[in-house]
mmCIF file of C-alpha atoms in Angstrom:
data_model
loop_
_atom_site.group_PDB
_atom_site.id
_atom_site.type_symbol
_atom_site.label_atom_id
_atom_site.label_comp_id
_atom_site.label_asym_id
_atom_site.label_seq_id
_atom_site.Cartn_x
_atom_site.Cartn_y
_atom_site.Cartn_z
ATOM 1 C CA MET A 25 23.720 -12.333 -5.797
ATOM 2 C CA ALA A 26 21.689 -10.070 -3.601
ATOM 3 C CA SER A 27 23.187 -7.155 -1.787
ATOM 4 C CA GLU A 28 23.132 -7.482 1.990
ATOM 5 C CA THR A 29 22.631 -3.743 2.325
ATOM 6 C CA VAL A 30 19.090 -2.694 3.135
ATOM 7 C CA LEU A 31 17.525 -0.293 0.666
ATOM 8 C CA SER A 32 17.117 3.174 2.119
ATOM 9 C CA ILE A 33 13.725 4.871 2.140
ATOM 10 C CA ARG A 34 15.505 8.231 2.194
ATOM 11 C CA ARG A 35 17.139 7.890 -1.220
ATOM 12 C CA ASP A 36 15.889 7.699 -4.786
ATOM 13 C CA LEU A 37 15.330 4.223 -6.180
ATOM 14 C CA ALA A 38 15.711 3.010 -9.771
ATOM 15 C CA ILE A 39 14.212 -0.324 -10.806
ATOM 16 C CA TYR A 40 15.561 -1.786 -14.047
ATOM 17 C CA GLY A 41 14.461 -4.851 -15.950
ATOM 18 C CA PRO A 42 13.040 -6.087 -19.259
ATOM 19 C CA ALA A 43 9.367 -6.449 -20.075
ATOM 20 C CA GLN A 44 7.445 -8.818 -17.785
ATOM 21 C CA SER A 45 10.103 -8.586 -15.081
ATOM 22 C CA GLY A 46 7.776 -7.114 -12.470
ATOM 23 C CA LYS A 47 8.688 -3.422 -12.615
ATOM 24 C CA THR A 48 5.124 -2.146 -12.842
ATOM 25 C CA ARG A 49 3.984 -4.496 -10.066
ATOM 26 C CA TRP A 50 6.932 -3.342 -7.928
ATOM 27 C CA LEU A 51 5.898 0.299 -8.249
ATOM 28 C CA ALA A 52 2.219 -0.471 -7.725
ATOM 29 C CA LYS A 53 3.016 -2.220 -4.433
ATOM 30 C CA LEU A 54 5.180 0.668 -3.291
ATOM 31 C CA HIS A 55 2.390 3.094 -4.115
ATOM 32 C CA GLU A 56 -0.200 0.996 -2.283
ATOM 33 C CA GLY A 57 2.041 0.719 0.774
ATOM 34 C CA ALA A 58 3.440 4.250 0.635
ATOM 35 C CA ALA A 59 2.072 5.243 4.043
ATOM 36 C CA ALA A 60 3.820 2.280 5.673
ATOM 37 C CA VAL A 61 7.050 2.645 3.700
ATOM 38 C CA TRP A 62 7.519 6.384 4.109
ATOM 39 C CA SER A 63 4.847 8.063 6.233
ATOM 40 C CA GLU A 64 1.175 8.921 6.150
ATOM 41 C CA ARG A 65 2.276 12.547 6.192
ATOM 42 C CA ARG A 66 4.227 12.230 2.942
ATOM 43 C CA THR A 67 2.554 13.099 -0.347
ATOM 44 C CA VAL A 68 3.049 10.455 -3.027
ATOM 45 C CA LEU A 69 2.228 10.822 -6.726
ATOM 46 C CA HIS A 70 2.191 7.820 -9.081
ATOM 47 C CA LEU A 71 2.613 8.538 -12.812
ATOM 48 C CA ARG A 72 2.750 6.241 -15.820
ATOM 49 C CA THR A 73 4.502 7.517 -18.925
ATOM 50 C CA ILE A 74 2.188 5.477 -21.153
ATOM 51 C CA ASP A 75 -0.726 7.661 -20.008
ATOM 52 C CA PRO A 76 -1.530 10.930 -21.804
ATOM 53 C CA LEU A 77 0.133 13.969 -20.285
ATOM 54 C CA THR A 78 -3.279 15.425 -19.459
ATOM 55 C CA ALA A 79 -4.041 12.378 -17.311
ATOM 56 C CA TRP A 80 -1.147 13.198 -14.987
ATOM 57 C CA SER A 81 -2.926 16.258 -13.649
ATOM 58 C CA GLU A 82 -6.539 15.204 -14.173
ATOM 59 C CA GLU A 83 -6.725 11.686 -12.733
ATOM 60 C CA ASP A 84 -5.538 12.574 -9.233
ATOM 61 C CA PRO A 85 -8.333 14.563 -7.532
ATOM 62 C CA ARG A 86 -5.958 16.057 -4.959
ATOM 63 C CA ILE A 87 -4.464 18.433 -7.517
ATOM 64 C CA ALA A 88 -7.782 19.908 -8.617
ATOM 65 C CA ALA A 89 -8.973 20.075 -5.006
ATOM 66 C CA ALA A 90 -5.865 21.974 -3.926
ATOM 67 C CA TRP A 91 -6.212 24.398 -6.818
ATOM 68 C CA ASP A 92 -9.895 25.091 -6.175
ATOM 69 C CA ALA A 93 -9.275 25.526 -2.447
ATOM 70 C CA GLN A 94 -6.806 28.297 -3.236
ATOM 71 C CA ALA A 95 -9.042 29.733 -5.959
ATOM 72 C CA ALA A 96 -11.835 30.131 -3.408
ATOM 73 C CA ASN A 97 -9.701 32.730 -1.629
ATOM 74 C CA ASP A 98 -8.136 34.293 -4.720
ATOM 75 C CA SER A 99 -10.374 36.084 -7.202
ATOM 76 C CA THR A 100 -7.591 36.132 -9.798
ATOM 77 C CA ARG A 101 -7.646 32.334 -10.061
ATOM 78 C CA ARG A 102 -10.091 30.625 -12.343
ATOM 79 C CA PRO A 103 -11.609 27.358 -11.097
ATOM 80 C CA TRP A 104 -9.932 24.121 -12.128
ATOM 81 C CA ALA A 105 -12.703 23.253 -14.575
ATOM 82 C CA LYS A 106 -11.880 26.344 -16.633
ATOM 83 C CA LEU A 107 -8.121 25.809 -16.840
ATOM 84 C CA ARG A 108 -6.453 24.861 -20.092
ATOM 85 C CA ALA A 109 -4.360 21.696 -20.334
ATOM 86 C CA PHE A 110 -1.017 23.500 -20.049
ATOM 87 C CA GLU A 111 -2.277 25.412 -17.006
ATOM 88 C CA ARG A 112 -3.256 22.175 -15.300
ATOM 89 C CA THR A 113 0.181 20.761 -16.011
ATOM 90 C CA ALA A 114 1.769 23.854 -14.480
ATOM 91 C CA ALA A 115 -0.490 23.421 -11.444
ATOM 92 C CA LEU A 116 0.677 19.816 -11.136
ATOM 93 C CA VAL A 117 4.320 20.903 -11.101
ATOM 94 C CA ALA A 118 3.589 23.576 -8.490
ATOM 95 C CA TRP A 119 1.643 21.084 -6.350
ATOM 96 C CA VAL A 120 4.524 18.593 -6.345
ATOM 97 C CA GLU A 121 6.989 21.322 -5.421
ATOM 98 C CA GLN A 122 4.743 22.713 -2.682
ATOM 99 C CA HIS A 123 4.323 19.314 -1.044
ATOM 100 C CA ARG A 124 7.845 18.085 -1.818
ATOM 101 C CA ALA A 125 6.093 14.963 -3.010
ATOM 102 C CA ILE A 126 7.559 11.514 -3.510
ATOM 103 C CA LEU A 127 7.337 10.821 -7.230
ATOM 104 C CA ILE A 128 6.763 7.278 -8.520
ATOM 105 C CA VAL A 129 7.219 6.997 -12.294
ATOM 106 C CA ASP A 130 6.590 3.838 -14.296
ATOM 107 C CA ASP A 131 8.555 3.312 -17.546
ATOM 108 C CA MET A 132 10.783 6.382 -17.373
ATOM 109 C CA HIS A 133 12.433 5.278 -20.630
ATOM 110 C CA LEU A 134 9.203 5.978 -22.539
ATOM 111 C CA ALA A 135 9.146 9.669 -21.610
ATOM 112 C CA ALA A 136 9.819 11.911 -24.581
ATOM 113 C CA GLY A 137 9.109 15.420 -25.794
ATOM 114 C CA ARG A 138 6.746 17.370 -23.567
ATOM 115 C CA LYS A 139 6.453 14.505 -21.065
ATOM 116 C CA ALA A 140 10.215 14.530 -20.555
ATOM 117 C CA ASP A 141 10.145 18.304 -20.064
ATOM 118 C CA VAL A 142 7.404 18.039 -17.440
ATOM 119 C CA LEU A 143 9.173 15.168 -15.680
ATOM 120 C CA ARG A 144 12.340 17.241 -15.390
ATOM 121 C CA GLN A 145 10.329 19.938 -13.629
ATOM 122 C CA LEU A 146 8.610 17.408 -11.376
ATOM 123 C CA ILE A 147 11.892 15.734 -10.438
ATOM 124 C CA ALA A 148 13.437 19.102 -9.635
ATOM 125 C CA GLY A 149 10.590 19.836 -7.222
ATOM 126 C CA CYS A 150 10.078 16.444 -5.571
ATOM 127 C CA SER A 151 11.778 15.093 -2.465
ATOM 128 C CA LEU A 152 12.312 11.549 -3.762
ATOM 129 C CA VAL A 153 11.819 9.810 -7.078
ATOM 130 C CA VAL A 154 11.226 6.082 -7.511
ATOM 131 C CA TYR A 155 11.178 4.991 -11.131
ATOM 132 C CA SER A 156 11.383 2.042 -13.467
ATOM 133 C CA ALA A 157 13.005 1.581 -16.872
ATOM 134 C CA THR A 158 14.229 -1.276 -19.011
ATOM 135 C CA GLU A 159 17.809 -0.042 -18.573
ATOM 136 C CA PRO A 160 19.511 3.286 -17.776
ATOM 137 C CA GLN A 161 20.691 3.845 -21.341
ATOM 138 C CA ARG A 162 17.111 3.812 -22.633
ATOM 139 C CA ILE A 163 16.138 6.850 -20.560
ATOM 140 C CA PRO A 164 16.357 10.122 -22.551
ATOM 141 C CA MET A 165 19.712 11.783 -21.932
ATOM 142 C CA SER A 166 18.320 14.948 -20.341
ATOM 143 C CA LEU A 167 16.357 12.890 -17.825
ATOM 144 C CA ARG A 168 19.088 10.319 -17.280
ATOM 145 C CA THR A 169 21.649 12.981 -16.401
ATOM 146 C CA LEU A 170 19.279 14.602 -13.919
ATOM 147 C CA LEU A 171 18.409 11.276 -12.306
ATOM 148 C CA GLN A 172 21.988 10.036 -12.034
ATOM 149 C CA ARG A 173 23.041 13.236 -10.295
ATOM 150 C CA ARG A 174 20.648 12.238 -7.521
ATOM 151 C CA GLU A 175 22.620 8.981 -7.057
ATOM 152 C CA PRO A 176 19.682 6.557 -6.916
ATOM 153 C CA GLN A 177 19.849 3.084 -5.450
ATOM 154 C CA GLU A 178 19.374 0.426 -8.107
ATOM 155 C CA VAL A 179 17.507 -2.870 -8.225
ATOM 156 C CA ASN A 180 17.817 -5.004 -11.351
ATOM 157 C CA LEU A 181 15.063 -7.500 -12.081
ATOM 158 C CA LYS A 182 15.388 -10.553 -14.290
ATOM 159 C CA SER A 183 13.084 -11.501 -17.136
ATOM 160 C CA GLU A 184 11.648 -14.605 -15.450
ATOM 161 C CA ALA A 185 8.367 -13.164 -14.163
ATOM 162 C CA ALA A 186 7.679 -15.842 -11.543
ATOM 163 C CA TYR A 187 11.198 -15.616 -10.131
ATOM 164 C CA ASP A 188 11.096 -11.857 -9.986
ATOM 165 C CA ALA A 189 7.703 -11.847 -8.293
ATOM 166 C CA THR A 190 9.443 -13.460 -5.322
ATOM 167 C CA SER A 191 12.252 -10.913 -5.521
ATOM 168 C CA VAL A 192 9.789 -8.036 -5.593
ATOM 169 C CA PHE A 193 7.959 -9.450 -2.590
ATOM 170 C CA PHE A 194 11.141 -9.802 -0.551
ATOM 171 C CA TRP A 195 12.468 -6.350 -1.375
ATOM 172 C CA PHE A 196 9.092 -4.873 -0.502
ATOM 173 C CA LEU A 197 9.250 -6.632 2.870
ATOM 174 C CA ILE A 198 12.726 -5.195 3.403
ATOM 175 C CA LEU A 199 11.458 -1.683 2.747
ATOM 176 C CA LEU A 200 8.502 -2.159 5.070
ATOM 177 C CA SER A 201 10.690 -3.647 7.802
ATOM 178 C CA ALA A 202 13.183 -0.812 7.549
ATOM 179 C CA ALA A 203 10.405 1.778 7.593
ATOM 180 C CA ALA A 204 8.919 0.192 10.705
ATOM 181 C CA GLY A 205 12.287 0.258 12.443
ATOM 182 C CA ALA A 206 12.652 -3.535 12.397
ATOM 183 C CA TRP A 207 16.274 -3.377 11.272
ATOM 184 C CA PRO A 208 17.211 -6.949 12.345
ATOM 185 C CA VAL A 209 14.339 -8.281 10.251
ATOM 186 C CA ALA A 210 15.220 -6.039 7.331
ATOM 187 C CA ALA A 211 18.879 -7.031 7.503
ATOM 188 C CA ALA A 212 18.012 -10.722 7.637
ATOM 189 C CA LEU A 213 15.742 -10.398 4.625
ATOM 190 C CA GLY A 214 18.389 -8.398 2.816
ATOM 191 C CA GLY A 215 20.870 -11.180 3.404
ATOM 192 C CA LEU A 216 18.746 -13.668 1.499
ATOM 193 C CA LYS A 217 19.807 -14.255 -2.071
ATOM 194 C CA VAL A 218 16.394 -13.197 -3.383
ATOM 195 C CA MET A 219 17.657 -11.492 -6.471
ATOM 196 C CA GLY A 220 20.022 -14.304 -7.436
ATOM 197 C CA GLY A 221 23.073 -14.517 -9.731
ATOM 198 C CA GLY A 222 24.860 -11.906 -11.688
ATOM 199 C CA ARG A 223 26.786 -8.819 -10.788
ATOM 200 C CA ARG A 224 23.871 -6.594 -11.888
ATOM 201 C CA ALA A 225 21.252 -8.464 -9.863
ATOM 202 C CA SER A 226 21.119 -5.836 -7.163
ATOM 203 C CA LYS A 227 23.400 -2.993 -6.227
ATOM 204 C CA GLN A 228 23.480 0.407 -4.665
ATOM 205 C CA SER A 229 25.013 3.334 -6.512
#
């Protein structure tokens, strides 16, 4: 049954569940509502491990803009358009560290090789990481060890998509309520059995 403890917006969050359980939708909603959940002043970066590594640094215009803004005052820096792929990835890592960004990663268990290496660097430099995976054991060992040391909160979604859509909605409301300081509302929502049966339904590490 559901935990009656409100999820903290100051701790990492791991979302586990099989395919079609709502993990990607969960993260998308958190990303869309990031300003309300955390703060408009916080920098949030949303990555999907199914995307090419080059897309991580190229699809978010803030990274190129930040680089070119610094290059305008530094003659030793080439403009973003002239950087090689590995240089753009390095710039991404530096940008996350500089802003102490909140990192949202979809399908952490699919990260391998160079992507896993880059994610380790990003996690080391970020302030918070929110991620999804089918289950902890599927995450590559080097990443799993790093993530578990951060003692993330855990939410476990079921495979019934319609049921979990309700769960996702309620947990999102809890986060928003807590962020807004509406602790009685958040606590009341947290007391609902939205995640339903099973000892792994929802827990905090």
